[in-house]
Structure formats: structure tokens, C-alpha cells
XYZ file of N, CA and C in Angstrom:
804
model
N 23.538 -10.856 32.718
C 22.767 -9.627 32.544
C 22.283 -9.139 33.911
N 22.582 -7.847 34.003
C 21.880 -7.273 35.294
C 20.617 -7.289 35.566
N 19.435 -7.058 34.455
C 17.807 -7.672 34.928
C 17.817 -8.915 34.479
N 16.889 -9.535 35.060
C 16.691 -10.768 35.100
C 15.516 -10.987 34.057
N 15.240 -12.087 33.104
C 13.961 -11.649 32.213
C 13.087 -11.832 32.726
N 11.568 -11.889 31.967
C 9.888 -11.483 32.864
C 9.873 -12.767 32.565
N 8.433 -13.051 33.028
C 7.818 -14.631 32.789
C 7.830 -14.254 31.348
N 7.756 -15.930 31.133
C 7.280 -15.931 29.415
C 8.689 -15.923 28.404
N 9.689 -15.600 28.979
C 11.007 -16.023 28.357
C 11.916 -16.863 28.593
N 11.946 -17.614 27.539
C 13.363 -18.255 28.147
C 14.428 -18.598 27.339
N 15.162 -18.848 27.658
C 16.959 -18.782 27.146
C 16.613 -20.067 26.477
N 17.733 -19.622 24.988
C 17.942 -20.946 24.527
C 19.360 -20.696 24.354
N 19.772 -21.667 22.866
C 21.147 -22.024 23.426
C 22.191 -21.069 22.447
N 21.266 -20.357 21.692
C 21.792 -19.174 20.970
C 21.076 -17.623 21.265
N 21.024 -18.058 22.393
C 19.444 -16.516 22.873
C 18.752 -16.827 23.578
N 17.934 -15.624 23.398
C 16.164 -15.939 24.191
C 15.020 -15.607 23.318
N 13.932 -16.570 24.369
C 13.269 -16.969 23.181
C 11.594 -15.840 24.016
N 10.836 -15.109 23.773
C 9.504 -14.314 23.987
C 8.394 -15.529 23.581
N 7.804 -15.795 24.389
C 6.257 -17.057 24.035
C 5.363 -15.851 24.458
N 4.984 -16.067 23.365
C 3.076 -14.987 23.193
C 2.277 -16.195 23.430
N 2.248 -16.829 22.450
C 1.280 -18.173 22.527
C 1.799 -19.587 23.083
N 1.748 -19.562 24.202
C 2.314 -21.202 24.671
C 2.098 -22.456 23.905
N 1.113 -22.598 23.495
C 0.438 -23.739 23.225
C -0.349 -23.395 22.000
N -0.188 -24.029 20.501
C -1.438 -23.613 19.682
C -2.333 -24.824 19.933
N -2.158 -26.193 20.413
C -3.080 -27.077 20.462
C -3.962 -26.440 21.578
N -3.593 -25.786 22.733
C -4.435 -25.140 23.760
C -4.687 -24.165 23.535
N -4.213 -23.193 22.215
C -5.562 -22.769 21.923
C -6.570 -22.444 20.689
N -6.235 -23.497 20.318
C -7.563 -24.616 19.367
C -8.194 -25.075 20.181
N -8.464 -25.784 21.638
C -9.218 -25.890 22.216
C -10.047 -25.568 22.906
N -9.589 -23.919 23.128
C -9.821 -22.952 23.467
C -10.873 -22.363 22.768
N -10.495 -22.414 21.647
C -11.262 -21.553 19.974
C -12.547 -22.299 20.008
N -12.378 -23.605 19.707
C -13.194 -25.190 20.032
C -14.471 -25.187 20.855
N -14.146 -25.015 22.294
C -15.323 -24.583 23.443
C -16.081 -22.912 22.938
N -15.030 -22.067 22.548
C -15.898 -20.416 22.786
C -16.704 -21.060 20.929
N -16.265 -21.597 20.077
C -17.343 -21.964 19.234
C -18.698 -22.309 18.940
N -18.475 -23.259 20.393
C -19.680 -24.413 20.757
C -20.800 -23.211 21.598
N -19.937 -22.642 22.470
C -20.637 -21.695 23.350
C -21.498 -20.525 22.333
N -20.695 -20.383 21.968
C -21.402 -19.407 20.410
C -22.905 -20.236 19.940
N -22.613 -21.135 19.257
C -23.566 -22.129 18.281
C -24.894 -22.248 19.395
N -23.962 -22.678 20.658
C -25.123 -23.042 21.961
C -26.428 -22.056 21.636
N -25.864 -20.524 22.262
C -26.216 -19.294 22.478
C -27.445 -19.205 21.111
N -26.824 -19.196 20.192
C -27.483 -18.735 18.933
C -28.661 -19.977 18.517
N -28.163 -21.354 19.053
C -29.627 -22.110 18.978
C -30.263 -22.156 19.735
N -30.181 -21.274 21.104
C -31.314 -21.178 22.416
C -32.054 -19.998 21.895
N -31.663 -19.176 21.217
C -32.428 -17.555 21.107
C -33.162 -18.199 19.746
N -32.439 -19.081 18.686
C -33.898 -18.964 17.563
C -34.566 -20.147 18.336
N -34.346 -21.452 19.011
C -35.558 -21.311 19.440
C -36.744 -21.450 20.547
N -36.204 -20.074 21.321
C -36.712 -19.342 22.523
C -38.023 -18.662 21.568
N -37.404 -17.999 20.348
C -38.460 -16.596 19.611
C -39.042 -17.271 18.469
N -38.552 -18.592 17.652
C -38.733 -18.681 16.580
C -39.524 -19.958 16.545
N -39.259 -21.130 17.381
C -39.745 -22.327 17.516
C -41.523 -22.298 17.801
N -41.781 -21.053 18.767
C -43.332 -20.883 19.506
C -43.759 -20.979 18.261
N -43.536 -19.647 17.276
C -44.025 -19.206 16.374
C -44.480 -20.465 15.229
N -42.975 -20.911 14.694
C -43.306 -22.213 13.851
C -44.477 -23.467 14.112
N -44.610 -23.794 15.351
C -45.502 -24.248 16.443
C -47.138 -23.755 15.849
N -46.947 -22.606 16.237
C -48.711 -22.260 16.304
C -48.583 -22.086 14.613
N -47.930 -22.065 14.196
C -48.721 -21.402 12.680
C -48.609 -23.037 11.915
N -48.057 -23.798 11.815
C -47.549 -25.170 11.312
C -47.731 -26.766 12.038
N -47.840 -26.706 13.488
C -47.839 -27.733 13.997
C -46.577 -28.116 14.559
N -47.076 -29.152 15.226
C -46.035 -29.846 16.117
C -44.997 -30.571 14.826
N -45.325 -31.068 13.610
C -44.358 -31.349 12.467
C -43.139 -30.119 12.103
N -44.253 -28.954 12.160
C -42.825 -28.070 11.685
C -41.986 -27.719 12.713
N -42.336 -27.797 13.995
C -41.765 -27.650 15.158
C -40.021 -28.863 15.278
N -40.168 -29.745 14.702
C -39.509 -31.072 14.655
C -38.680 -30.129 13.510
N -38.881 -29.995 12.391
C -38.120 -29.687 10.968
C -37.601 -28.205 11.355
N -38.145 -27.103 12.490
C -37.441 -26.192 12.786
C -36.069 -26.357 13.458
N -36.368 -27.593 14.753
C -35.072 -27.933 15.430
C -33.995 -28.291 14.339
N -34.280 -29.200 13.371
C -33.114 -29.873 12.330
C -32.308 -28.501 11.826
N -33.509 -27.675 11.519
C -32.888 -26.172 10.672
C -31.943 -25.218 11.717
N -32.217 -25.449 13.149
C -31.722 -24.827 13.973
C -30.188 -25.460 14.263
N -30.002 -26.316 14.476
C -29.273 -27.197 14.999
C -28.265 -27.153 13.758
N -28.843 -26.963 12.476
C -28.072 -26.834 11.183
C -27.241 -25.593 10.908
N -27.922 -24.683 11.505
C -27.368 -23.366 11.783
C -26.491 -23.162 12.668
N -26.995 -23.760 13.530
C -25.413 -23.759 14.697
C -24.600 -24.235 14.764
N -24.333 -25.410 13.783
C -22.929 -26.352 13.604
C -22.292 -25.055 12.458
N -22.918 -24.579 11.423
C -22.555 -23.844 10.678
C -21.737 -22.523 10.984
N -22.406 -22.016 12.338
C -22.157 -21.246 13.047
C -20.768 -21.050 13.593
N -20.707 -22.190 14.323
C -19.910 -22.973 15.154
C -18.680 -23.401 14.061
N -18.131 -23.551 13.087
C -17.538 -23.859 12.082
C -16.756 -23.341 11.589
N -17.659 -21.453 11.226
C -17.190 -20.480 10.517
C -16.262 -20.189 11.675
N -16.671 -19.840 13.104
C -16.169 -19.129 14.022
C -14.754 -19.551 14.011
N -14.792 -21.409 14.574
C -13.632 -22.038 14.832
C -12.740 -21.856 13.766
N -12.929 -21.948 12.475
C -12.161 -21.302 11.249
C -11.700 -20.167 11.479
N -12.389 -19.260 11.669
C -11.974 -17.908 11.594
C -10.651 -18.076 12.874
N -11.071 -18.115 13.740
C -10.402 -18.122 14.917
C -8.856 -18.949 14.890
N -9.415 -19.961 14.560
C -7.809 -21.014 14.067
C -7.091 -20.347 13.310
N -7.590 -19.388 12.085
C -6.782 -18.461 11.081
C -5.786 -17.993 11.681
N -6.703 -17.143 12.762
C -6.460 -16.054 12.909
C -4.948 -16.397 13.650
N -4.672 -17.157 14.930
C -4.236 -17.976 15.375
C -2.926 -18.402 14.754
N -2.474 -19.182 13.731
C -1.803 -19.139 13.009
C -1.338 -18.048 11.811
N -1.823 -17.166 11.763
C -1.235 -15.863 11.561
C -0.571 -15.238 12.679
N -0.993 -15.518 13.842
C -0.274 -14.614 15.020
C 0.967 -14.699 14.881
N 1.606 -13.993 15.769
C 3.207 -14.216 16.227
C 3.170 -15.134 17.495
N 3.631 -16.114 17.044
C 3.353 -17.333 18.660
C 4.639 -16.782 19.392
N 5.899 -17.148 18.626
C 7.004 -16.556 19.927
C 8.251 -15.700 18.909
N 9.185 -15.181 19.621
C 10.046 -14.509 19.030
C 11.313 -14.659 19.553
N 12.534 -15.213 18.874
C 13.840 -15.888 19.177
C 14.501 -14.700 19.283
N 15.185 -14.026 19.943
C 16.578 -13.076 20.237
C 17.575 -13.203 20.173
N 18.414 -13.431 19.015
C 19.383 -13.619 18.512
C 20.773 -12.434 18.372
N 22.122 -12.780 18.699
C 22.560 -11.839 18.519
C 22.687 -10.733 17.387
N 21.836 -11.281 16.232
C 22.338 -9.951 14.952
C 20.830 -10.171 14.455
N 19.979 -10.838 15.113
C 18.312 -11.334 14.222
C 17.324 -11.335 14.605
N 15.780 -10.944 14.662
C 15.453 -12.034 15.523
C 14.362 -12.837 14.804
N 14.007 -13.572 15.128
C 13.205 -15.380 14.038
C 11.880 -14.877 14.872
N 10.918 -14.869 14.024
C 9.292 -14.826 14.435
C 8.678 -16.251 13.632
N 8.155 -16.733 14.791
C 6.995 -17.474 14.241
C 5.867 -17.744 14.108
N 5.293 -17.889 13.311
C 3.886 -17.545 13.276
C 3.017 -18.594 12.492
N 2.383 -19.684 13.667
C 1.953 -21.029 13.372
C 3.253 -21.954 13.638
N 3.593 -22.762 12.612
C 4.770 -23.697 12.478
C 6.136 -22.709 10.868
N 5.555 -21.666 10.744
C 6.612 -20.957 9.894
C 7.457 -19.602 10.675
N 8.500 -19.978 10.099
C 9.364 -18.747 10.944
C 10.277 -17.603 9.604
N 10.346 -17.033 9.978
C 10.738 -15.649 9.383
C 11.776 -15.189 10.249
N 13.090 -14.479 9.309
C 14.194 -13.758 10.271
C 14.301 -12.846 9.937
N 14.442 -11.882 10.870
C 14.245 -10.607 10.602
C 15.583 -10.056 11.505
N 16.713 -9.802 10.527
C 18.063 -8.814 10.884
C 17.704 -7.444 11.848
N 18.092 -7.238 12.715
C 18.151 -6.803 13.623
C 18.294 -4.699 13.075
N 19.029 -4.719 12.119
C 19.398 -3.738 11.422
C 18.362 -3.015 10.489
N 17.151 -4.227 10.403
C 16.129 -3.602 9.651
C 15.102 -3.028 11.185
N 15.024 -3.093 11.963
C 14.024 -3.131 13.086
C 14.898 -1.384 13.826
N 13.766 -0.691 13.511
C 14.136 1.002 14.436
C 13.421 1.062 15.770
N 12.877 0.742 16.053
C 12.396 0.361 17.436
C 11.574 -0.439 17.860
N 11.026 -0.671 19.375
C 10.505 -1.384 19.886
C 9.413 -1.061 20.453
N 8.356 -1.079 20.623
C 7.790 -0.328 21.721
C 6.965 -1.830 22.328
N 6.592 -2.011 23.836
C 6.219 -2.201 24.935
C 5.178 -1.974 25.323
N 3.388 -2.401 24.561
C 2.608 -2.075 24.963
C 2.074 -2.690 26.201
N 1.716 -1.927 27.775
C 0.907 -2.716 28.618
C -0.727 -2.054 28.192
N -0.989 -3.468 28.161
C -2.500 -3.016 27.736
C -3.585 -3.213 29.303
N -4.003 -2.441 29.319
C -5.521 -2.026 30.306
C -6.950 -2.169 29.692
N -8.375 -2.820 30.831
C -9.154 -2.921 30.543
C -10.212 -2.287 32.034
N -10.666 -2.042 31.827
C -11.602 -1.652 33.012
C -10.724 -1.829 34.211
N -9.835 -1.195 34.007
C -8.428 -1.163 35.502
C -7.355 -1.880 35.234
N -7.683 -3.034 34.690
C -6.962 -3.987 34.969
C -6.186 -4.289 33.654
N -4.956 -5.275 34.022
C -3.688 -5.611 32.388
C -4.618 -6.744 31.965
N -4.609 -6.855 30.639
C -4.997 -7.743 30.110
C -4.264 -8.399 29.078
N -2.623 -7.932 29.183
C -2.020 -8.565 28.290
C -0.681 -7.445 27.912
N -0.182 -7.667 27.252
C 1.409 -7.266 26.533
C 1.421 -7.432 25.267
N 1.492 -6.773 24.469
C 1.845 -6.824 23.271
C 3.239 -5.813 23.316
N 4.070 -6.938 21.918
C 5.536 -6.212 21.985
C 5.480 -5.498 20.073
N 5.526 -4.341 19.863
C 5.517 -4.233 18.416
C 6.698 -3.722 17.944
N 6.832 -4.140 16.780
C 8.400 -4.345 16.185
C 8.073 -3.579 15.119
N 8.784 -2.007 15.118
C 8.623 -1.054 14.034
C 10.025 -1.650 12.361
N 9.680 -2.204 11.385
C 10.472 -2.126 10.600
C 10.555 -0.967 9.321
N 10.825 -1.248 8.273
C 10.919 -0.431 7.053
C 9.462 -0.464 6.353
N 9.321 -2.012 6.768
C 7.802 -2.578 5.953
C 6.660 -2.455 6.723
N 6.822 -1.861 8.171
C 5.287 -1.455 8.444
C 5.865 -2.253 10.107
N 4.942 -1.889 10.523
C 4.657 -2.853 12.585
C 4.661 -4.004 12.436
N 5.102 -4.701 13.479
C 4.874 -6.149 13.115
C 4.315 -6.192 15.175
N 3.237 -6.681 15.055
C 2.447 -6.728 16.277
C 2.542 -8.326 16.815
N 2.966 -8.418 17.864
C 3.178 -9.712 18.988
C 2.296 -9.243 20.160
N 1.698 -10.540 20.255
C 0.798 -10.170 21.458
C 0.245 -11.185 22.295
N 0.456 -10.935 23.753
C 0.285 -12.252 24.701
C -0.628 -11.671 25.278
N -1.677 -12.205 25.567
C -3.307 -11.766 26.274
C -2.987 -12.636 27.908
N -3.535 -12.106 28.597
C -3.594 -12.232 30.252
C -4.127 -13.719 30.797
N -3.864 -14.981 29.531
C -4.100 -15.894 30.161
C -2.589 -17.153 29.608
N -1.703 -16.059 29.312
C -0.168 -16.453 28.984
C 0.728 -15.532 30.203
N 1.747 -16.499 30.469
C 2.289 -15.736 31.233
C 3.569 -14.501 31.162
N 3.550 -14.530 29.488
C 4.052 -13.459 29.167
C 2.849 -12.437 29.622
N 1.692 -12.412 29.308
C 0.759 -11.111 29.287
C 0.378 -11.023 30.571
N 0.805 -11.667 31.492
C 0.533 -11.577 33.032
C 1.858 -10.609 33.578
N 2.768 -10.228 33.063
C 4.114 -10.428 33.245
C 4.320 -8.690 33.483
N 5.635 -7.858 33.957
C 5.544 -6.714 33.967
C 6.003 -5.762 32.904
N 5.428 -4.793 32.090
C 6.078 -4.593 31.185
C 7.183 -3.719 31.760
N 7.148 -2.816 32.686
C 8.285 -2.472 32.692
C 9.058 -2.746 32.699
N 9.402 -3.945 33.633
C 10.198 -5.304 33.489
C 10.897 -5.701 32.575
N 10.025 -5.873 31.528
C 10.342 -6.428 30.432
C 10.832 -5.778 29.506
N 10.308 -4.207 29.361
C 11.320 -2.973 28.745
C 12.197 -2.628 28.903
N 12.483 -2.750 30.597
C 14.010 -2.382 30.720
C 15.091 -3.361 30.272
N 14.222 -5.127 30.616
C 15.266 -5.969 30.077
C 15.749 -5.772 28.526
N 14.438 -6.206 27.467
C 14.558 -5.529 26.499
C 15.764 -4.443 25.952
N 15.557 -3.401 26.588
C 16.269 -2.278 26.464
C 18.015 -2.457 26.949
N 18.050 -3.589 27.604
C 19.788 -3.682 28.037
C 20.105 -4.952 27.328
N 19.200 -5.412 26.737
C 19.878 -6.725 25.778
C 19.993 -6.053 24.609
N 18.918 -5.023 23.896
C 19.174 -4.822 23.040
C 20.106 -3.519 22.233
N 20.948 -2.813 23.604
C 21.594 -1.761 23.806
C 22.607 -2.023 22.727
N 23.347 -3.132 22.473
C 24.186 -3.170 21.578
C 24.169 -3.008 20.278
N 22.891 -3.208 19.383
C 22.011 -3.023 18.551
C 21.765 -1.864 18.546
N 21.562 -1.001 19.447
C 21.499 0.267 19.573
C 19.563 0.469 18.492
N 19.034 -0.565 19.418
C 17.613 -0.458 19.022
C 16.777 -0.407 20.164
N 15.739 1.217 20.384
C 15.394 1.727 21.123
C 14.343 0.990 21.630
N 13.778 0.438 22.728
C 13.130 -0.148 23.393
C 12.095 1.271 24.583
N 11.017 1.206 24.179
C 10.099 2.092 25.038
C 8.818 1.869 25.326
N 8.214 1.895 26.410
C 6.665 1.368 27.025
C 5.836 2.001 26.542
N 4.565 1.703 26.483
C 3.234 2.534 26.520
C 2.005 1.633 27.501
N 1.574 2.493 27.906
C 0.543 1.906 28.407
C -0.776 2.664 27.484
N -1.714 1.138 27.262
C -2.757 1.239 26.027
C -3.930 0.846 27.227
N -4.610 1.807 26.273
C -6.225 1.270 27.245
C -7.004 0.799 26.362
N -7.621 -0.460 26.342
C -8.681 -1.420 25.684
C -10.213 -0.659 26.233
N -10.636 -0.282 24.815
C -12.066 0.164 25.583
C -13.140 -0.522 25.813
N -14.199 -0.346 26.800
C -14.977 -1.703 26.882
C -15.917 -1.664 26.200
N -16.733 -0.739 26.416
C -18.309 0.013 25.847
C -18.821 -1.075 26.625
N -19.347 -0.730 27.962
C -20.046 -1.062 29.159
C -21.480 -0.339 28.750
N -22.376 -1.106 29.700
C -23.711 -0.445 29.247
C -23.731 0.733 30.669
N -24.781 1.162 30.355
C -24.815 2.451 31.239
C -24.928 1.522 32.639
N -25.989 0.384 32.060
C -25.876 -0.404 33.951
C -24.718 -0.989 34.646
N -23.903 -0.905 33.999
C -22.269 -1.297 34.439
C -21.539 -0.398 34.704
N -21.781 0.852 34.649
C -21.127 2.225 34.513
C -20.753 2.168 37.042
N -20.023 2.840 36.477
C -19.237 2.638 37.604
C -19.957 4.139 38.850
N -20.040 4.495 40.195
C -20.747 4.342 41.061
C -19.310 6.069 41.412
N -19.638 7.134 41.899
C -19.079 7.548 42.629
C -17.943 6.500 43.709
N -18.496 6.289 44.682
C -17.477 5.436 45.334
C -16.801 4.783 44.834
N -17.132 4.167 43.675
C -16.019 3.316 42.917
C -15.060 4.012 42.124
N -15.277 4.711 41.640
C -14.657 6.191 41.167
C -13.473 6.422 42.322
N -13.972 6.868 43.245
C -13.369 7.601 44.473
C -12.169 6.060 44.189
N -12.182 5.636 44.515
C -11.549 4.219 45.198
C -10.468 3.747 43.889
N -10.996 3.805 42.302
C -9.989 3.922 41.331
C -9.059 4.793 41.313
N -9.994 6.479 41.245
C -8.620 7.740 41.114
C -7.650 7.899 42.686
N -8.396 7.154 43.726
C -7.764 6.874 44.728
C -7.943 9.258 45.594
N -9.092 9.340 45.190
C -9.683 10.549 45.869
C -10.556 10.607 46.725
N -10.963 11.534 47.604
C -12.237 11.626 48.299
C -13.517 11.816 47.111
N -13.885 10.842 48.038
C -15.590 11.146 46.946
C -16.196 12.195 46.882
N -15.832 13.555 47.372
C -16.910 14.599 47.097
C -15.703 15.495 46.269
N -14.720 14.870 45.444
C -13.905 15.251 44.641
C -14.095 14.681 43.297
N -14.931 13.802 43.648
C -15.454 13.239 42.559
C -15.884 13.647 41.153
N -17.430 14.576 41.439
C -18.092 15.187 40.522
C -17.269 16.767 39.930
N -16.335 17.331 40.725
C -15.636 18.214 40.136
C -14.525 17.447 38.907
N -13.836 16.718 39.207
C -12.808 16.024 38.469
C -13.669 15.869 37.238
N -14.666 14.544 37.470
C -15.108 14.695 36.317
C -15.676 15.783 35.241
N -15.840 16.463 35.839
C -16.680 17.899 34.840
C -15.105 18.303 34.570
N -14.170 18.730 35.008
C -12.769 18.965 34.732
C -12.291 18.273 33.288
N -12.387 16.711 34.036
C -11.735 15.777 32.832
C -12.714 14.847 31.789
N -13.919 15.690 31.740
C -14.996 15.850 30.954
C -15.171 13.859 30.546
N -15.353 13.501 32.164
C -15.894 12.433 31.737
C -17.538 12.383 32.158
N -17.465 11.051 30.791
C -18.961 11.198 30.957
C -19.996 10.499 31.738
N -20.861 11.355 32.268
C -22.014 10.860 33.625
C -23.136 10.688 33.439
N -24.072 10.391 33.845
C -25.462 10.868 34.028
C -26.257 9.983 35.429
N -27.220 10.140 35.823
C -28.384 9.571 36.562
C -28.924 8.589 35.898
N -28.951 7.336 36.785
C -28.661 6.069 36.609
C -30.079 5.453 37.443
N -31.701 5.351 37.112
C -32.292 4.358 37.982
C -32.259 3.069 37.695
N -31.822 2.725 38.349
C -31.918 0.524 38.016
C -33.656 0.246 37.641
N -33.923 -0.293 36.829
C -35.146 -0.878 36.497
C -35.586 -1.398 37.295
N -35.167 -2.341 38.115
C -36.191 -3.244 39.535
C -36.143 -1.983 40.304
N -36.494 -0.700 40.483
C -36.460 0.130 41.227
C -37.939 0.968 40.774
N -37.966 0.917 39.178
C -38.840 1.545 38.690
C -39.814 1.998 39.169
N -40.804 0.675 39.259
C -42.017 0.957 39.875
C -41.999 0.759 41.551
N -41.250 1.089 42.341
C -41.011 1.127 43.653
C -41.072 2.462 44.393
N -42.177 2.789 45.270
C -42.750 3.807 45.815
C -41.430 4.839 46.282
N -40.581 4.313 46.712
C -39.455 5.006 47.564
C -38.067 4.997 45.898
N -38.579 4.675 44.672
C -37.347 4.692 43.670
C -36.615 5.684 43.746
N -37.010 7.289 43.852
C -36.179 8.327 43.955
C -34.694 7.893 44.900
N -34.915 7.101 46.338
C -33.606 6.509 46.850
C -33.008 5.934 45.820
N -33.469 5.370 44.836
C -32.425 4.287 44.272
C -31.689 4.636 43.252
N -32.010 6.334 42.763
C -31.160 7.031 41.742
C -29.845 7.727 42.076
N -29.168 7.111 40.907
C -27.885 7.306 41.599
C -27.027 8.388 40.369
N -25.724 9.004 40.826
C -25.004 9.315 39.778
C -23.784 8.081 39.100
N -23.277 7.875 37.904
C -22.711 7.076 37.776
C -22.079 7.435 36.739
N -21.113 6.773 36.509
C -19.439 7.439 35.201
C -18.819 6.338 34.836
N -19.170 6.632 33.112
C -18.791 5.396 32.237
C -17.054 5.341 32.504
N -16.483 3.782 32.962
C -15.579 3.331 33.170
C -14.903 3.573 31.846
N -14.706 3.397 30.913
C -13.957 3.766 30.014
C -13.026 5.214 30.244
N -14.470 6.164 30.285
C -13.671 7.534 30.989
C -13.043 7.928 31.790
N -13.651 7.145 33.132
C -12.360 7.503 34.209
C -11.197 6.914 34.342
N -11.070 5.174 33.517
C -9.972 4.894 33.536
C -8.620 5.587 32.392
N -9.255 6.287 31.073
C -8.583 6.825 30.034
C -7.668 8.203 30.714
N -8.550 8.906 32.237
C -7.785 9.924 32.968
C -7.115 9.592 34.189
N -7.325 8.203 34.739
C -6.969 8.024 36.303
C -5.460 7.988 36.218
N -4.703 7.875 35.413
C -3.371 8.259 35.530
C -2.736 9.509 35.509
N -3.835 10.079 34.567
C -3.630 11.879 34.870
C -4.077 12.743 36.198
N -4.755 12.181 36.316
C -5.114 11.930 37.821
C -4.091 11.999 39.114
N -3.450 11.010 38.600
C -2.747 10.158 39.584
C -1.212 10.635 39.904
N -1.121 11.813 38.250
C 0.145 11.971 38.157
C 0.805 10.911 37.598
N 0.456 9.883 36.698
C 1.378 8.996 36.623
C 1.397 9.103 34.968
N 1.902 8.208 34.501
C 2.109 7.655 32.953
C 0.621 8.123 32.243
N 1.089 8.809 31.051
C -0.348 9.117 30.541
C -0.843 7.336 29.719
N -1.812 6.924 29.095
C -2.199 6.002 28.297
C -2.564 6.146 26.972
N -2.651 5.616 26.193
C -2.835 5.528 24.186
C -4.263 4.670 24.526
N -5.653 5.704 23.623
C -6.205 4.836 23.760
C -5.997 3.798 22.436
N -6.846 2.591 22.410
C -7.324 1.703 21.861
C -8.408 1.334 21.651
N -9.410 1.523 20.536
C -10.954 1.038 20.531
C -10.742 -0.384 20.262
């Protein structure tokens, strides 16, 4: 073949094979820690707010029988999540075999084949987050609805290029005469206004002069406002510390229009 494939594929001995998910034991362990971190979180806040309280109104006894109740809550916590998450997990599409007339999805330890003849196109999502890829998803249009594959930015399929990978795509699957085409998707963040991004940083994304800044945006009706940082508040000289600032979501949903380049699909 004239392209060479992206990371994240590799040849087997009847095809090639797409890994979304490398590893499901790595990531059950994965699921495992962000669980614990969860349960952690949620038994420091009840009792940061809830323990004082039990304390003064009950004693140092109910203080003891609050921790048990707390601690009970967060394994519970911690439980549902890792469940949910493991589900979810084994529902995914872990990898996808490329076969000459088929291709085999699996999802967990079960696989499914899916004839090549039922599948009308392909599309190639690169997905974006506050600038940056955060992954690849490949979706497989059939008769029965999308079938969504998706490698997140800590697989090296989702590190990988989609164009790359569309064009390969697109010359393996030429014979098939099944259309292979990119999109670039933007993941939205919903940043708080104190994360909201800075003129200069602006300037430095759409890759403009900064006093091109505040026109663009009123143009491409993203949204702004005046921004004082709180440790500034009560500070004699705060008027210095007010700034203008533009929710990242917005300027990244136009910086390609911008840029002249590839428009983007959003994604909430």
C-alpha cells in the first residue's frame, strides 16, 4: 500500500486490525483509581461541612458514627461509579479487524461481523478540546444506525493523525467503494469565566495581532466580558487588574475560520 498505516494499527494475517482500547485490564484500573478519587473527594467535603456540625449538636460519639456513615457512602460511591464505568467499557468498541469483504468489531471479549456491503460510509472524527486532539473516533454509518469507535488521547490510536488515517482508510477501502471522510469535532469544555482565555492568548491561538482581537470577536460573535480576579478585589490599585477575556470554547469553535482552514462540528 502506498500510505503507510497510523499508530494504533496493525496487520494481521488476514488484514488489519484498528485498537481503540489497548488494554481492558488497564482500563479497569484506570476506572479503579478515578473511583477511589471520586469516593476520596466526596468523603472529604461531607466531612469538611457535615462532621463540625454532627460534633456540636451530638458529641464526640456521633462524630465516630458520622465517619462509619461517611466512609459507607463512599465505598458505595466508589462502586456505583466503577460499575458504571466497567459497563460502559465493555460496551465500547475495543478494536476493529479489516477484512477483505467484513469487518469484526469487538466489544469487551464479543465480536460481531459486519459485511462490508452493509456499511455506506465512514467518517473520521478528529476531536478537539481547548486547542488541543483529544482523541479519534472512527464512525461506521450502517442501515441500522452509527456505530461509534473511539480512542481518547491516552491510546495511541487517539494520539495518531487523522488525516493520516483517512487517507489510509480511504485507499484500503477504495475497492469496497466505501467512502471514507474527516471531520474535525470540537469537545466543549464549559470553563469558568476564571479560565476564560486573555486577549494575548487569543492573539497567539487565531495566530493574529492582538489589537485584531476585539474586532474578530464582535465579528465572530464570541463571547467576552471584563474579568476582575477576586484576590484583586479589595486591592487599592484593582482597576489594573481588570482585564478583557473570551470564553475558550468560542474562539476555538471559529479559529479555523479564522485561519482559513477546515471548518469544525461542534460537540457538547
Amino acid at each position: 500500500m502506498r500510505v503507510s498505516p497510523a499508530d494504533g494499527v496493525r496487520q494481521t494475517a488476514d488484514g488489519w486490525r484498528l485498537v481503540f482500547v489497548p488494554s481492558l485490564w488497564g482500563a479497569a484500573v484506570g476506572r479503579f483509581l478515578g473511583s477511589l478519587g471520586c469516593a476520596g473527594y466526596l468523603a472529604a467535603v461531607l466531612a469538611l461541612f457535615v462532621l463540625p456540625a454532627v460534633g456540636f449538636i451530638v458529641g464526640s460519639a456521633g462524630v465516630w458514627q458520622g465517619i462509619r456513615v461517611i466512609l459507607a457512602l463512599a465505598a458505595l460511591v466508589a462502586a456505583l461509579f466503577l460499575t458504571a464505568m466497567v459497563v460502559s467499557d465493555l460496551r465500547a468498541v475495543r478494536r476493529v479487524d479489516l477484512r477483505p469483504r467484513s469487518l469484526v468489531l469487538t466489544r469487551g471479549w464479543r465480536q460481531r461481523e459486519l459485511p462490508l456491503d452493509t456499511v455506506s460510509r465512514i467518517v473520521v472524527e478528529e476531536r478537539h478540546k481547548l486547542g488541543r486532539q483529544v482523541g479519534i473516533a472512527v464512525v461506521l454509518s450502517t442501515g441500522d444506525g452509527d456505530i461509534r469507535c473511539e480512542a481518547d488521547e491516552h491510546s495511541p490510536l487517539g494520539r495518531s493523525s487523522a488525516p493520516r488515517l483517512t487517507e489510509w482508510l480511504a485507499e484500503l477501502l477504495d475497492p469496497a467503494e466505501v467512502p471514507v471522510t474527516m471531520e474535525k469535532v470540537l469537545v466543549k469544555a464549559y470553563v469558568s469565566v476564571e479560565s476564560w482565555w486573555t486577549t494575548a492568548q487569543v492573539a497567539d491561538f487565531w495566530d493574529v495581532p492582538a489589537e485584531d482581537v476585539a474586532g474578530l470577536a464582535d465579528v465572530w460573535q464570541v463571547a467576552h466580558q471584563t474579568f476582575l480576579p477576586r484576590a484583586a478585589v479589595y486591592r487599592s490599585d484593582m482597576e489594573s487588574f481588570r482585564r478583557l477575556v473570551y470564553r475558550p470554547d468560542d474562539v476555538c469553535e471559529v479559529a479555523d475560520a479564522i485561519r482559513g482552514t477546515r471548518p469544525v462540528v461542534d460537540r457538547d
